PDB file of C-alpha atoms and ligand atoms in Angstrom:
ATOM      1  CA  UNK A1182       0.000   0.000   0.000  1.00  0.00           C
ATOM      2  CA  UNK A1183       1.276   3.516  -1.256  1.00  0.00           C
ATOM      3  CA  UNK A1184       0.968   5.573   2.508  1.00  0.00           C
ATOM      4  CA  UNK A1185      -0.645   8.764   0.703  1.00  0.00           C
ATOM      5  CA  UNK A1186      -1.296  12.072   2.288  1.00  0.00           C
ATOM      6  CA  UNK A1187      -4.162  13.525   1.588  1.00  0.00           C
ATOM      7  CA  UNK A1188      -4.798  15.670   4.602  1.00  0.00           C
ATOM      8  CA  UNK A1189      -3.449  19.161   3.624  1.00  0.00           C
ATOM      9  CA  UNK A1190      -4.182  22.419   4.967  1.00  0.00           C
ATOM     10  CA  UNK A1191      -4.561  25.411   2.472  1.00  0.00           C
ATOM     11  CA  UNK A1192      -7.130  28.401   1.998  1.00  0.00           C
ATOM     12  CA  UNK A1193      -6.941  29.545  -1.822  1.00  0.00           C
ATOM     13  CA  UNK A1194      -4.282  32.431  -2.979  1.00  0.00           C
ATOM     14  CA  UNK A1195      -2.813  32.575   0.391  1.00  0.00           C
ATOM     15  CA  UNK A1196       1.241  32.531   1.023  1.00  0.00           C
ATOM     16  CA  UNK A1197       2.400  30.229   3.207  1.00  0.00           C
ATOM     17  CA  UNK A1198       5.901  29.786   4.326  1.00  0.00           C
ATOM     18  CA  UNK A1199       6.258  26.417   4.048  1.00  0.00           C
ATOM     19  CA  UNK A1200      10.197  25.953   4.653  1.00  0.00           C
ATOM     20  CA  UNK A1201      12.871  28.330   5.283  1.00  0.00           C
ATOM     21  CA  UNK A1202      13.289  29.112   1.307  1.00  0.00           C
ATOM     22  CA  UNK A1203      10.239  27.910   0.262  1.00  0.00           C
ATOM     23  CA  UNK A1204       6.583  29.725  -0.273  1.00  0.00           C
ATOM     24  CA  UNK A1205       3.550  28.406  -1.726  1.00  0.00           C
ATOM     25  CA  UNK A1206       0.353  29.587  -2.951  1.00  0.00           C
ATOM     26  CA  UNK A1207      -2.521  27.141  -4.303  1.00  0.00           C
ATOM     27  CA  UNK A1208      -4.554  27.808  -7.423  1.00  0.00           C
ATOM     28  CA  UNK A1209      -8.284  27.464  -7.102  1.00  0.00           C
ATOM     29  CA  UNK A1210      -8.333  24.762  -9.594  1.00  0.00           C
ATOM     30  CA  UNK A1211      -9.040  21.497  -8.045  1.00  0.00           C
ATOM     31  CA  UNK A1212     -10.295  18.575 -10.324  1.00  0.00           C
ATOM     32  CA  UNK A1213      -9.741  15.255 -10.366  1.00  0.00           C
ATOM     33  CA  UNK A1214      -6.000  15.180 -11.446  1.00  0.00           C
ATOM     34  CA  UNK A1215      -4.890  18.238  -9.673  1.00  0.00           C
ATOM     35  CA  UNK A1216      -6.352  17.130  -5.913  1.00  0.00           C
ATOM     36  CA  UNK A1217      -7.134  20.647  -4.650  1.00  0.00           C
ATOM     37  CA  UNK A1218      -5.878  22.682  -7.349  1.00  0.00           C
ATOM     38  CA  UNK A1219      -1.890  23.668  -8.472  1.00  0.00           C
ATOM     39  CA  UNK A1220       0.551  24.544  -5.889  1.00  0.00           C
ATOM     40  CA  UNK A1221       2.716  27.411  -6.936  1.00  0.00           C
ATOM     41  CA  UNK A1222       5.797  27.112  -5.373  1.00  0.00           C
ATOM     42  CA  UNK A1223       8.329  30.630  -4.520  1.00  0.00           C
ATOM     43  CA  UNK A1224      11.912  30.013  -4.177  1.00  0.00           C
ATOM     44  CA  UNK A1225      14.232  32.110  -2.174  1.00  0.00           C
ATOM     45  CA  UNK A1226      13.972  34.424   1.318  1.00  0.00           C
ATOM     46  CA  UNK A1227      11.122  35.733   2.448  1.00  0.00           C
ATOM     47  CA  UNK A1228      12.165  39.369   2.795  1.00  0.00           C
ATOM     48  CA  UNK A1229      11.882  42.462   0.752  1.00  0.00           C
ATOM     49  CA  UNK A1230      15.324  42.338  -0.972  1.00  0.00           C
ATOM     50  CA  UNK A1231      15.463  38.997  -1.941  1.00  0.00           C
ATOM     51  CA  UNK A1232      15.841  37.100  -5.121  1.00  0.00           C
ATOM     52  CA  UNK A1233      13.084  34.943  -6.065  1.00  0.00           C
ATOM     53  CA  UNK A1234      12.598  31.312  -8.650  1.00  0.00           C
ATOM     54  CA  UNK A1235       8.809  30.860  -9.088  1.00  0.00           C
ATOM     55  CA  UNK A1236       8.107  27.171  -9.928  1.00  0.00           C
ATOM     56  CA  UNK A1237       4.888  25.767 -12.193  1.00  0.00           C
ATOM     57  CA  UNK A1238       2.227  29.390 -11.998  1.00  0.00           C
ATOM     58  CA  UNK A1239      -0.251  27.461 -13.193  1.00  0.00           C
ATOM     59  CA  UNK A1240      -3.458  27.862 -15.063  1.00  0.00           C
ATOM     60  CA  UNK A1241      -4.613  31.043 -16.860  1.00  0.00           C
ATOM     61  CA  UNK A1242      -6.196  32.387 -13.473  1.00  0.00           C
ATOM     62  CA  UNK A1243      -6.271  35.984 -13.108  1.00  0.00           C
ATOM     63  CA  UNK A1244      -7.021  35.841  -9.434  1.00  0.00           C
ATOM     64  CA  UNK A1245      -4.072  33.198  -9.060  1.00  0.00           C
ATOM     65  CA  UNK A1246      -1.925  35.745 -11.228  1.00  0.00           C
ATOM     66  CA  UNK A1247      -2.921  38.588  -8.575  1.00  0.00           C
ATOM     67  CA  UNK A1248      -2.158  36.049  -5.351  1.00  0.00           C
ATOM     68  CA  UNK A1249       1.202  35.135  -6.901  1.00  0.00           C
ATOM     69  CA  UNK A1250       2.244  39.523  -7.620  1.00  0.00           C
ATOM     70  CA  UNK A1251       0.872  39.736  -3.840  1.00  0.00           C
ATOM     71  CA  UNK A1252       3.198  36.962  -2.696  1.00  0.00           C
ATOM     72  CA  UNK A1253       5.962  37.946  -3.852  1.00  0.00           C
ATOM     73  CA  UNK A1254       5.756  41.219  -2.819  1.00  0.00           C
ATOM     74  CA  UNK A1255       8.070  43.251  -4.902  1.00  0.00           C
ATOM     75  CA  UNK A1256      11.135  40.887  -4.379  1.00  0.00           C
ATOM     76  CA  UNK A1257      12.839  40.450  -8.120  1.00  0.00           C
ATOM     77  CA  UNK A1258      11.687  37.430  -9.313  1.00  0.00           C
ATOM     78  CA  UNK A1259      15.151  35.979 -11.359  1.00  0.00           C
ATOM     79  CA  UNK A1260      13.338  32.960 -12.941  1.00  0.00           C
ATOM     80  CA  UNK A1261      10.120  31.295 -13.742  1.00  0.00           C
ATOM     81  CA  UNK A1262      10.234  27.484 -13.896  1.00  0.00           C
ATOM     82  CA  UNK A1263       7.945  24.853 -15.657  1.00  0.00           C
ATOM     83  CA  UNK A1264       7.886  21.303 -14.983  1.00  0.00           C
ATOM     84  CA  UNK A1265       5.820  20.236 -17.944  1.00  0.00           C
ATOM     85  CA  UNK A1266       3.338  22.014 -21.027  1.00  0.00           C
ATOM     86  CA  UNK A1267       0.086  20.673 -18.840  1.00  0.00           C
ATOM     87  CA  UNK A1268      -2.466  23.438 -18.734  1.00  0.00           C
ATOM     88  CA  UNK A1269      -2.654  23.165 -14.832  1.00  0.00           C
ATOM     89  CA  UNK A1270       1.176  24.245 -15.120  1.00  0.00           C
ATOM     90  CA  UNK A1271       2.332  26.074 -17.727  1.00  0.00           C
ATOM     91  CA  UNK A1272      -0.346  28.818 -18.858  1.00  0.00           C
ATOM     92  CA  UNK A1273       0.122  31.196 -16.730  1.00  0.00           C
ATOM     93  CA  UNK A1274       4.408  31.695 -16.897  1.00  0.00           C
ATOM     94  CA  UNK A1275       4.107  34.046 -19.844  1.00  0.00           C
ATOM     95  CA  UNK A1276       1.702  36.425 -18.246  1.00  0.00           C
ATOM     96  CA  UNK A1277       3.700  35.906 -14.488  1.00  0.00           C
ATOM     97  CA  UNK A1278       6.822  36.606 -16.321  1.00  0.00           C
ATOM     98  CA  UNK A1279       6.283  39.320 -18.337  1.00  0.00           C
ATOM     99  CA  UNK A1280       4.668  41.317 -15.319  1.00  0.00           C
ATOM    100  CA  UNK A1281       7.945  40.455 -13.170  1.00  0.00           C
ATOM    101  CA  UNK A1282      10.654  40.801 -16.469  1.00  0.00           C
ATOM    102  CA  UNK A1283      11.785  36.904 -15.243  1.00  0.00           C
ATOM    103  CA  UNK A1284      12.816  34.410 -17.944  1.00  0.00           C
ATOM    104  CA  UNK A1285      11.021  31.305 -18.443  1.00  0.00           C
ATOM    105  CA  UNK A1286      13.181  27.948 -17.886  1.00  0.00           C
ATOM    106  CA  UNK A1287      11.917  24.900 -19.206  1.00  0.00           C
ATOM    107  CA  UNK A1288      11.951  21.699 -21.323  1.00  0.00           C
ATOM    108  CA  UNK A1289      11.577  21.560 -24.965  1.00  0.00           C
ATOM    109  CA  UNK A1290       7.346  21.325 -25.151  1.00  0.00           C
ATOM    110  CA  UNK A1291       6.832  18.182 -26.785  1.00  0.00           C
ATOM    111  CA  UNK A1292       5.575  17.930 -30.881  1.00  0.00           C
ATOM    112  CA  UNK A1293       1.936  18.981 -31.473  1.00  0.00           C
ATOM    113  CA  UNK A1294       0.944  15.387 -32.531  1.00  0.00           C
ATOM    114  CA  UNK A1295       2.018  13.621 -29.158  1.00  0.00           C
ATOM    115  CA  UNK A1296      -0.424  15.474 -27.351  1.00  0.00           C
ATOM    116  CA  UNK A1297      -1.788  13.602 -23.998  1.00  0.00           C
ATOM    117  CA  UNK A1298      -5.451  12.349 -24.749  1.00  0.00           C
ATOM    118  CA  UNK A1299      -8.164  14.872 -24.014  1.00  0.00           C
ATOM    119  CA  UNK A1300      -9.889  12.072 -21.986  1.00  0.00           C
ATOM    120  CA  UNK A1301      -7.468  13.195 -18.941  1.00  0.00           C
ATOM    121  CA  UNK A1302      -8.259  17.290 -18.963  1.00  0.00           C
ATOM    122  CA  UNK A1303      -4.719  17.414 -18.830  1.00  0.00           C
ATOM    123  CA  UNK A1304      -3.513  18.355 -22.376  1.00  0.00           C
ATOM    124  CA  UNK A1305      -0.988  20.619 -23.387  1.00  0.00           C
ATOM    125  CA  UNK A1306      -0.534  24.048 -23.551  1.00  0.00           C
ATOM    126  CA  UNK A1307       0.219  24.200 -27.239  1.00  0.00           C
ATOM    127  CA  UNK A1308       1.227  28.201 -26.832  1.00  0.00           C
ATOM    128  CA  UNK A1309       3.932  27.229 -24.098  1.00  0.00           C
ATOM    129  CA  UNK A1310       7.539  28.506 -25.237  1.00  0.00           C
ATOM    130  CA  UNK A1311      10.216  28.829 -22.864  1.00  0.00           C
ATOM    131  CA  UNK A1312      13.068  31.781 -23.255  1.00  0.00           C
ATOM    132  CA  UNK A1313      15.562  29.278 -21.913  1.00  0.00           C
ATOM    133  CA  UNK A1314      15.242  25.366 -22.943  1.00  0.00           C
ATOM    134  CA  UNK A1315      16.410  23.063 -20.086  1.00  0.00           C
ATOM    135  CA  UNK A1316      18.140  20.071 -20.826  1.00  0.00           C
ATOM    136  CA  UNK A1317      18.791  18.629 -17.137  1.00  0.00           C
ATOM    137  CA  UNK A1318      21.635  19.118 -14.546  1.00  0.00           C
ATOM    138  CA  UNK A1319      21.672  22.898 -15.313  1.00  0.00           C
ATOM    139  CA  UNK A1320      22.362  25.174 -12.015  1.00  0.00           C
ATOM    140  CA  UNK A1321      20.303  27.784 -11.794  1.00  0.00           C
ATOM    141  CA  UNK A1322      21.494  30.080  -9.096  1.00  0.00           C
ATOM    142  CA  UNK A1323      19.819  33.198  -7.039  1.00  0.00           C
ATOM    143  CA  UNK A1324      20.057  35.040  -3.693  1.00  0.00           C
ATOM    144  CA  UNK A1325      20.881  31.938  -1.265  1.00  0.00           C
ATOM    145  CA  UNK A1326      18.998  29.315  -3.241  1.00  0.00           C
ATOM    146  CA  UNK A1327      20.925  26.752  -5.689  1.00  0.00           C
ATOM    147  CA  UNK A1328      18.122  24.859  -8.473  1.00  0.00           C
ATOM    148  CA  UNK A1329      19.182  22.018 -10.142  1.00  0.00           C
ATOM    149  CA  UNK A1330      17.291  20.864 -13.096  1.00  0.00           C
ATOM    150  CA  UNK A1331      16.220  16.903 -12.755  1.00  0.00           C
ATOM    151  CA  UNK A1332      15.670  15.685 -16.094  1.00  0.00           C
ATOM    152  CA  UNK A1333      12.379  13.467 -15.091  1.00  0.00           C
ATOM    153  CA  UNK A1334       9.953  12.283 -18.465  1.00  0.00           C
ATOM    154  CA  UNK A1335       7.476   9.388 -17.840  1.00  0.00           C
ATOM    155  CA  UNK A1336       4.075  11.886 -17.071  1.00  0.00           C
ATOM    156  CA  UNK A1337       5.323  13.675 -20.226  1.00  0.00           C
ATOM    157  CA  UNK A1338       7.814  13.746 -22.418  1.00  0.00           C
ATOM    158  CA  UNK A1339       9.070  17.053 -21.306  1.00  0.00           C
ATOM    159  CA  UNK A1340       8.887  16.619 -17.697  1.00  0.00           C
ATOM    160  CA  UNK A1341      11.375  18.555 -15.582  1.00  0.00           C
ATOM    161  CA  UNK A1342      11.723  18.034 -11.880  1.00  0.00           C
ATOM    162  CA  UNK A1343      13.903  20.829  -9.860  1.00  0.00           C
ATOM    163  CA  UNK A1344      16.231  19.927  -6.992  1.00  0.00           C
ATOM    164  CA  UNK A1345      16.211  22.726  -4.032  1.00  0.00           C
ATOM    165  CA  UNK A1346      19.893  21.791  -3.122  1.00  0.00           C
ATOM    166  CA  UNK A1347      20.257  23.976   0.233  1.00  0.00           C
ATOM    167  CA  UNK A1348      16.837  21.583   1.168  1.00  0.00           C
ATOM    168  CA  UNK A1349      18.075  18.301  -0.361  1.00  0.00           C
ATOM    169  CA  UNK A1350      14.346  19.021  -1.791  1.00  0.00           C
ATOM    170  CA  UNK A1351      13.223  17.928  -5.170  1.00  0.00           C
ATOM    171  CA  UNK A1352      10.141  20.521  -6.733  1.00  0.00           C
ATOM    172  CA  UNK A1353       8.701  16.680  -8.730  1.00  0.00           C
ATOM    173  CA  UNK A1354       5.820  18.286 -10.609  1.00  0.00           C
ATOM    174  CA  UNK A1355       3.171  15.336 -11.449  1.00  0.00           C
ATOM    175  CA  UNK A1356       6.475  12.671 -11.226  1.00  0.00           C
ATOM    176  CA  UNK A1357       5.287  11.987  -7.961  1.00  0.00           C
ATOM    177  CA  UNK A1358       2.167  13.262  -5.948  1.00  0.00           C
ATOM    178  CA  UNK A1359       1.611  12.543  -2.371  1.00  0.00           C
ATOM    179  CA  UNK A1360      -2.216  12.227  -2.533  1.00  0.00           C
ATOM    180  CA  UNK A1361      -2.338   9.900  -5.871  1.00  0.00           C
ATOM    181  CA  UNK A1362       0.124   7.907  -8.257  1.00  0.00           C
ATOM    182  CA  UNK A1363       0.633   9.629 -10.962  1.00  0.00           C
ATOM    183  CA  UNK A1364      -1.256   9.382 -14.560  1.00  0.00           C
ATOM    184  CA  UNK A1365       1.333   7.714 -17.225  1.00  0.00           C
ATOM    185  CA  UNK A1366      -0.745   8.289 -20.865  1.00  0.00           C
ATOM    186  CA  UNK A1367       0.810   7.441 -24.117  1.00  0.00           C
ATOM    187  CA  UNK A1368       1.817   8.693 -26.508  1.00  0.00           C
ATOM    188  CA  UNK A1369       3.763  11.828 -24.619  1.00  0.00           C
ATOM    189  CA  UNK A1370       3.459   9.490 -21.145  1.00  0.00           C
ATOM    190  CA  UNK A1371       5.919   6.658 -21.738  1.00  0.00           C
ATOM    191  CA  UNK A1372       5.946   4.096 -18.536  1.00  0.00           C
ATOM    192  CA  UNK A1373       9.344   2.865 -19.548  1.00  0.00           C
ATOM    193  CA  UNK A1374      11.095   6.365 -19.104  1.00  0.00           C
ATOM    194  CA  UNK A1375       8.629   6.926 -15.953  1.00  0.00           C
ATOM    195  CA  UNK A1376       9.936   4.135 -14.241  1.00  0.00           C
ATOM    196  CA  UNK A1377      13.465   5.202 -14.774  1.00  0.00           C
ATOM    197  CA  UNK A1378      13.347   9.011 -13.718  1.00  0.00           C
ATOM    198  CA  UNK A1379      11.590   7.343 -10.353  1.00  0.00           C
ATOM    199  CA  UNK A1380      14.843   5.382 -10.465  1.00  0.00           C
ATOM    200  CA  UNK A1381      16.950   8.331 -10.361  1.00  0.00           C
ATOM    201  CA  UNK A1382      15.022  10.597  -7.654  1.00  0.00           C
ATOM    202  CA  UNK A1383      14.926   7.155  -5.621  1.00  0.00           C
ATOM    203  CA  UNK A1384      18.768   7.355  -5.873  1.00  0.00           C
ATOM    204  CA  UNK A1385      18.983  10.956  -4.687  1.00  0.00           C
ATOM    205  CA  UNK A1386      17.789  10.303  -1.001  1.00  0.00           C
ATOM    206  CA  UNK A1387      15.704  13.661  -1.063  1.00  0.00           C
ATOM    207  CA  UNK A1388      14.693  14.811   2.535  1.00  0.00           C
ATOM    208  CA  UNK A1389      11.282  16.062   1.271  1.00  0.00           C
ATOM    209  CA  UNK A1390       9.337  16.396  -1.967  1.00  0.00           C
ATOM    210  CA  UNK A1391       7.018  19.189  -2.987  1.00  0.00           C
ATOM    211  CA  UNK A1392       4.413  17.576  -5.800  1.00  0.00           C
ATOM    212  CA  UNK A1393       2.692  20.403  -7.678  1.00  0.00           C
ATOM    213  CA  UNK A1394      -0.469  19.528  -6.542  1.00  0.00           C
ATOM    214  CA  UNK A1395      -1.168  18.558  -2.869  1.00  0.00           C
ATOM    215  CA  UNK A1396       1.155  18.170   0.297  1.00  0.00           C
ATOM    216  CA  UNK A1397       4.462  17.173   0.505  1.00  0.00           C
ATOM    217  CA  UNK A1398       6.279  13.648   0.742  1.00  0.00           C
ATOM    218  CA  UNK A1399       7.962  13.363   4.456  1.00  0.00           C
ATOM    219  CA  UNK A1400       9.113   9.856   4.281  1.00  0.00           C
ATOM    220  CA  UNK A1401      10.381  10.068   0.930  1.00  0.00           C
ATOM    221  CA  UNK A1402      12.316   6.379   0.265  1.00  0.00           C
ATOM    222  CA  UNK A1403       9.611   4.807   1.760  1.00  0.00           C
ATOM    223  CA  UNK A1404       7.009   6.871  -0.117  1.00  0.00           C
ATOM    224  CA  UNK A1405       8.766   6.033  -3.332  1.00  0.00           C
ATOM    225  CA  UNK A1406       9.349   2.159  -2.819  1.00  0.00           C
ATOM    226  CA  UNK A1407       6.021   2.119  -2.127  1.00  0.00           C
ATOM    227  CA  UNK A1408       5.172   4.335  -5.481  1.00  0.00           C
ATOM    228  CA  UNK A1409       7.448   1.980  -7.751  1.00  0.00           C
ATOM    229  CA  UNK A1410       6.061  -1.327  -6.106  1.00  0.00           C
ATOM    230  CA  UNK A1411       2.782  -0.603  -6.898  1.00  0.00           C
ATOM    231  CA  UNK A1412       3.965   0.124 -10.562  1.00  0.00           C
ATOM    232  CA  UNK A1413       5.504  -3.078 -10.481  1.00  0.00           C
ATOM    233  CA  UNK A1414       2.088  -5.079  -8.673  1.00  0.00           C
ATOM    234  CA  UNK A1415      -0.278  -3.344 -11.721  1.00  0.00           C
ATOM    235  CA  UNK A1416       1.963  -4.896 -14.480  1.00  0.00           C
ATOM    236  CA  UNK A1417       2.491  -8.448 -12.870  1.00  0.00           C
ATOM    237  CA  UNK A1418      -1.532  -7.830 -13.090  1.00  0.00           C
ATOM    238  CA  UNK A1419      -1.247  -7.133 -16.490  1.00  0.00           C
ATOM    239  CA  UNK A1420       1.183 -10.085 -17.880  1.00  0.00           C
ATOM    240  CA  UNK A1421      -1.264 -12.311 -15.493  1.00  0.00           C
ATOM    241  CA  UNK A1422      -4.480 -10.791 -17.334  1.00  0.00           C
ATOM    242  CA  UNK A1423      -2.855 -11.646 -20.696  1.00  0.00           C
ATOM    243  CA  UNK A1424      -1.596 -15.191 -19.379  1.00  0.00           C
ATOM    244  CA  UNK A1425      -5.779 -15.627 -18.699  1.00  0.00           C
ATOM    245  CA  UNK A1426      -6.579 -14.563 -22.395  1.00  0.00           C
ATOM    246  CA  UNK A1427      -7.652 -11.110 -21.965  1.00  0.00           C
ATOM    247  CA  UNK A1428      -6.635  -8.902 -25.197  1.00  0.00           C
ATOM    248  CA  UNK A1429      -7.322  -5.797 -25.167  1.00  0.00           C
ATOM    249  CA  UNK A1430      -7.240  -2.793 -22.881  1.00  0.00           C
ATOM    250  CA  UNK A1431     -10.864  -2.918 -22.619  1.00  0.00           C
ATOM    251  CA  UNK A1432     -11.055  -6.204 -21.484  1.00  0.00           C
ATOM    252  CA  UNK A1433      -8.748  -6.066 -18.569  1.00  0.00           C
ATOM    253  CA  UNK A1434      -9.516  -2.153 -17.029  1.00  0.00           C
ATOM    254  CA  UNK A1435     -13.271  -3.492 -15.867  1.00  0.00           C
ATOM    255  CA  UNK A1436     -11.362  -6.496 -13.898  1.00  0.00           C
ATOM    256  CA  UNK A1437      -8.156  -4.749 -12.837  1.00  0.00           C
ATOM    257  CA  UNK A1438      -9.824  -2.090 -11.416  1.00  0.00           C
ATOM    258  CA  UNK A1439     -13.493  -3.030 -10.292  1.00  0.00           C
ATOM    259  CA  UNK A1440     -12.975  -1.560  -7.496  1.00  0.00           C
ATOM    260  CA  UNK A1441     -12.041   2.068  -8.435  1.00  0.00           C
ATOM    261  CA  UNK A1442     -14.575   4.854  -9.680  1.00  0.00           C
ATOM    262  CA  UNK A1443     -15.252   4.163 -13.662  1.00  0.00           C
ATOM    263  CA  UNK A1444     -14.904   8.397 -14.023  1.00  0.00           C
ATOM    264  CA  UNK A1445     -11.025   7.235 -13.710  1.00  0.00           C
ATOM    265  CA  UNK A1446     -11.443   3.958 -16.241  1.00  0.00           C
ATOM    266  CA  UNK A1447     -10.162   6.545 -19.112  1.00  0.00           C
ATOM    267  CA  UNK A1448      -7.248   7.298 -17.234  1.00  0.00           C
ATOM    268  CA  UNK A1449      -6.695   3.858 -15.852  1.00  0.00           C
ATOM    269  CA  UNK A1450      -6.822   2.727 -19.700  1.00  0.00           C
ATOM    270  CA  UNK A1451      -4.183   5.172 -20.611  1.00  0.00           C
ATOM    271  CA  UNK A1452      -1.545   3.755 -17.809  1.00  0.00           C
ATOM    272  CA  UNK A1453      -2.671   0.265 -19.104  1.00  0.00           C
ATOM    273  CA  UNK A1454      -1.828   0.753 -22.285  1.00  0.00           C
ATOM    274  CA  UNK A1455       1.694   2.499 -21.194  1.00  0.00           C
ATOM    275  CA  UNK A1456       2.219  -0.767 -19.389  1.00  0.00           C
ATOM    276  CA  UNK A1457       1.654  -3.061 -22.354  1.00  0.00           C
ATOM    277  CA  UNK A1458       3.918  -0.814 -24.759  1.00  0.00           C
ATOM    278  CA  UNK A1459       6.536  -0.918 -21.957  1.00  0.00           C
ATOM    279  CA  UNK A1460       5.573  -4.828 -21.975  1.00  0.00           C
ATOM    280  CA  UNK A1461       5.972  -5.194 -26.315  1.00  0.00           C
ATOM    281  CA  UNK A1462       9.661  -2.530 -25.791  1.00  0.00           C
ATOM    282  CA  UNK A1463      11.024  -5.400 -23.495  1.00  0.00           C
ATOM    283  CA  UNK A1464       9.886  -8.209 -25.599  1.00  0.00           C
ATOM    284  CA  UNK A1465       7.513  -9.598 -23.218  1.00  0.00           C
ATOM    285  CA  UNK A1466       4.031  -9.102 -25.517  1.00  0.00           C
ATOM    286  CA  UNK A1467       3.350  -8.744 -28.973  1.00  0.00           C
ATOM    287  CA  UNK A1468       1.092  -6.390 -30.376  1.00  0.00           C
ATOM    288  CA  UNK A1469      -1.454  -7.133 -33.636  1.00  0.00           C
ATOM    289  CA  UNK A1470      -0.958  -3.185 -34.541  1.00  0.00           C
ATOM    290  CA  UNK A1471       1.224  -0.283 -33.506  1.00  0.00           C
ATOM    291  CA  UNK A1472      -0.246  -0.606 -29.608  1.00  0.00           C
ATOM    292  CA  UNK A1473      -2.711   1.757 -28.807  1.00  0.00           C
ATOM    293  CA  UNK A1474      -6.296   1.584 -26.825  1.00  0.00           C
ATOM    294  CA  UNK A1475      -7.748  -0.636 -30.038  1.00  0.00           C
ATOM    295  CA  UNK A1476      -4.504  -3.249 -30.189  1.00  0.00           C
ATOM    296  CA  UNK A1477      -4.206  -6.391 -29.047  1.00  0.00           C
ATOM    297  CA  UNK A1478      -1.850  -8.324 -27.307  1.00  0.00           C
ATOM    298  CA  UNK A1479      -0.420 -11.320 -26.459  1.00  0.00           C
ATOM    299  CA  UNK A1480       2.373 -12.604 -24.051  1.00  0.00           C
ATOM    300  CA  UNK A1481       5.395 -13.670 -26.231  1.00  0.00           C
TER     301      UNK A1481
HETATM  302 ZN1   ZN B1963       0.773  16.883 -15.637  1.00  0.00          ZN
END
């Protein structure tokens, strides 16, 4: 069992100091993907003269716009940072930085035609275009506060994680979320790369996580053993409900997860189906088609 958190304490477009360099301020956008809406997060000290990073604005929200100005109260904000295109991220960074004169640091958005399904209400922001395209491992440094970008695709292609190193703090976006696991949707979610950037922020030994959306990760290794077991549990499920003869996607979402809301079966389709492409990349299934949500499979 993953030990989420889902108890979190919040009042919309308020600041809260939430660590010694670290401020947050929560968009009123809850939904069923971003828990209780998108958690902005301000880098940097809390005084008047400081230097500020702003991390994931958000979505085009003019009264989350105004509570981010008020929070960071004219303190030079240096840099905006993205994690990923999703419109419960990005949308808002051109607006935030051109009222602040920051730059916008970010992954390359991914191609128009790998869009995420519309089924999640999680698509991109096709109009996203960062000043400065982020690679991974860059150091982005301000007033007492070292960033590291974390190269982290899985939840999208472009995903970008940021490492808070005076915290030993990783900013994870959607990689991780404390209240949920995290959606994995071909074609720009690829389960193969997902598991891998886990992989590498399991290997950091972070002291704390801040997912965008909800509260953050305390115990972290256990958290994330947890988070990559359950991966791990959903695609033994898998190989077992091709072993039994099921096919298709379709077939084995009403059986593998009975037990969970059928609002989510889209969604729950999507990470399926990034399981079984992960499953025909190793060699383990075959595929009658290029896989997608019509293909269908068998164990090799
Ligand atoms: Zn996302």
């Amino acid at each position: 069992m993953i030990p989420f958190v889902r108890a979190f304490d919040f009042a919309y477009g308020r600041r809260d100091q939430v660590s010694p360099l670290i401020q947050r301020v929560i968009a009123d956008n809850p939904g069923p993907f971003t828990f209780t809406g998108t958690g902005t997060y301000i880098v940097g000290r809390p005084d008047a003269e400081a230097e500020v990073a702003v991390i994931d604005p958000g979505p085009l929200d003019q009264a989350h716009l105004a509570a981010l100005m008020a929070a960071v109260e004219g303190r030079r904000v240096s840099h905006v940072l993205v994690t990923h295109t999703h419109r419960d991220h990005a949308p808002l960074a051109r607006s935030f930085a051109q009222a602040t004169g920051a730059k916008i640091l970010a992954a390359q958005p991914p191609m128009r035609e790998t869009h995420a399904s519309d089924a999640l209400d999680e698509d991109e922001d096709a109009e996203f275009a960062p000043d400065v395209v982020l690679t991974g491992c860059e150091l982005i440094q301000g007033d007492g506060w070292t960033i590291e970008a974390m190269f982290t695709p899985g939840h999208a292609s472009n995903h970008m994680a940021f490492v808070l190193r005076e915290e030993n703090a990783l900013f994870c976006g959607d990689h991780v979320m404390g209240w949920s696991t995290t959606v994995v949707a071909p074609p720009d979610g690829n389960m193969r790369q997902y598991l891998a950037s886990l992989d590498a922020v399991i290997a950091r030994d972070f002291d704390m996580l801040w997912p965008t959306h909800g509260a953050p990760v305390t115990q972290v290794r256990p958290f994330l053993e947890a988070y990559r077991a359950h991966r791990m549990e959903r695609e033994a499920q898998i190989v077992h409900r091709l072993a039994a003869g099921d096919r298709t996607v379709a077939e084995m979402v009403p059986v593998m997860y009975a037990a969970v809301d059928q609002r989510l079966w889209p969604a729950a389709s999507l990470s399926v189906l990034a399981h079984l492409i992960k499953l025909v990349e190793n060699g383990t299934a075959l595929s009658d088609i290029e896989p997608d949500l019509t293909a269908r499979f068998r164990l090799v």
